[in-house]
Amino acid sequence: MTEKAEFMRLPATVNLEYKYSTGRYLGRFYKELRDNKRLVANKCGKCGRVLFPPRIACPDCMVRASDEWVEVGPQATLIFFYELQIPGLAERHAANYLGVLALDGTEAELSCFEHRLMVDDPGKLREGMRMEPVFNEEGRTGRIRDDILGFKPIEG
Amino acid sequence: MAGRAAIVGVGQTYHRSKRPDVNQIEMINEAVRAALEDAQLTPKEIDCVLFGNMEQAEGSYLMDCWATEGTGAYLKEGCKVHTGGTTGASVAEAAAHHAASGLFDTVLAVTYEKQDETPAGMGPLALVQDYLWAIHTGAFGWFARMGRKYMLETGCQEEHAAITRLKSDRCACKNPHAHLRLNLTMQDVLNSRMLLYPLRLLYMCPTTAGACALVFASEERAPKITKKPVWVKDWETVHYEMVGYEAYFTSRMTSMETAANRIYHRNGITNVRRDIQCAEIYEPSTWSELQFSEWFHFCEKGEAWRMAEKGVSDLEGEFPINPSGGVVCTNPIGCTAMVRVAEAALQIRGDAGEHQVTRDVKRAVATGFGGSFWTEMLLLQRSWD
Ligand SMILES: [Zn+2]
């Protein structure tokens, strides 16, 4: 007598809590954001490239970056945006629209990042639009995704 | 590298969305057996086993150690190579290195991914970027942004992506190993769900369970194993600076252009579509196939969508791209880039079956994409010279 094969699938959940060291360069960025609501970048001492996010070495020159710091933003240009239509994504990011933003004073091609868009009328979103951050006023931790609630269009 | 290496055995599983009938080790074993059978070798005749997968995907770590009965690596030399999306090509390149070095006569390269065991949304993949930085939409975001950039720069419209997707589907329908074989119509593609504009569900690579294995042999040994060795003439690995930061559009030299330039220069390839007869590229989305084709110099900048429109990249076309159906039809991640190498080798051997291209393929390229926009490229040839 042959038994019909039963293909079992057993679930398993793995919860992992990591603690990441921010390092000297990103650490400085997080501290400035948390304490002063300032966005900072460091520069390459050789080619002058603004490194954002701040980092230890310039990838172009392959030299250690300088400790020369500059303030960037907070105003930014909206490069690209999308509506979060994938199930679960809007909830995960607490936003219906995300944008790719380049802060003033940074090299957009290599320094742009994703963040929430805070807009009353999404129909008014345009690539190239000028935006500014809305900071979290209480309990900042340094994390860009929490300490900046989102970016909103600059009025006027 | 002074020595030479050739692919002498090709094996892969039938790629499917779910494989509840096997566990990870059993699935790996299917591909290994297929490759050994193709090479007409026994496990005893393999000197070294190299292994790879996208570790986060199944939540099982050190699979090179505990899948030995699946790979046949028990008491053999070898190690794991893990480079994210490029893993399959990395393992193939490492195996070619090992066989060409003279240290091993036969090297088995094995990769797999069993994405039916992966947490929804590839949750752990969030960790491939700097986890502390900003917000990440991951692969969906990257490929949507790349598609949008491509449209803006070249005037490509969505219908051209749809034409390209239909080409992939026609190829996949002829490839029994492919995962998504859908017999799509234009309406099916244009009505498929929008994930992030302009990336629709059907333009995105699927989650696939599957494994692939290749046997590499040294210059001396290869002709003794098979009448149809596929020579690994050259290979290139290029890393890129975008380590988790958002470089959705860049006017800089990409890792793909860099890899292609080096390979073409070293091998005297001046007219790509004449000197190479077929390409199996890692196109994570349909939009990427168009954009990457330009970066690999398969056509001029801004011309890829016109090339697709004219049917140049079709199976019967002048320069077939991904006659297997490509990555949008089959994507067992850590294994995906190795499937490109396997399929390119089959085209050179003339053993691709129903999806064998019309053109006589003496030379083909296979590529891997992944990591932080890394590229690996292999140049395969029927004869060394
Ligand atoms: Zn520099």
Coordinates of C-alpha atoms and ligand atoms in Angstrom, one line a residue, chain A residues 44 46-49 58 60-61 63, ligand 1:
Chain A
C44 CA 37.4 65.0 0.3
K46 CA 42.0 66.1 -2.5
C47 CA 39.1 66.6 -5.0
G48 CA 36.8 68.6 -2.8
R49 CA 33.8 66.3 -3.3
C58 CA 36.6 59.4 -0.9
D60 CA 37.0 58.6 -6.3
C61 CA 40.5 59.5 -4.9
V63 CA 42.2 58.7 0.1
Ligands
ZN1 ZN 38.2 62.9 -3.7

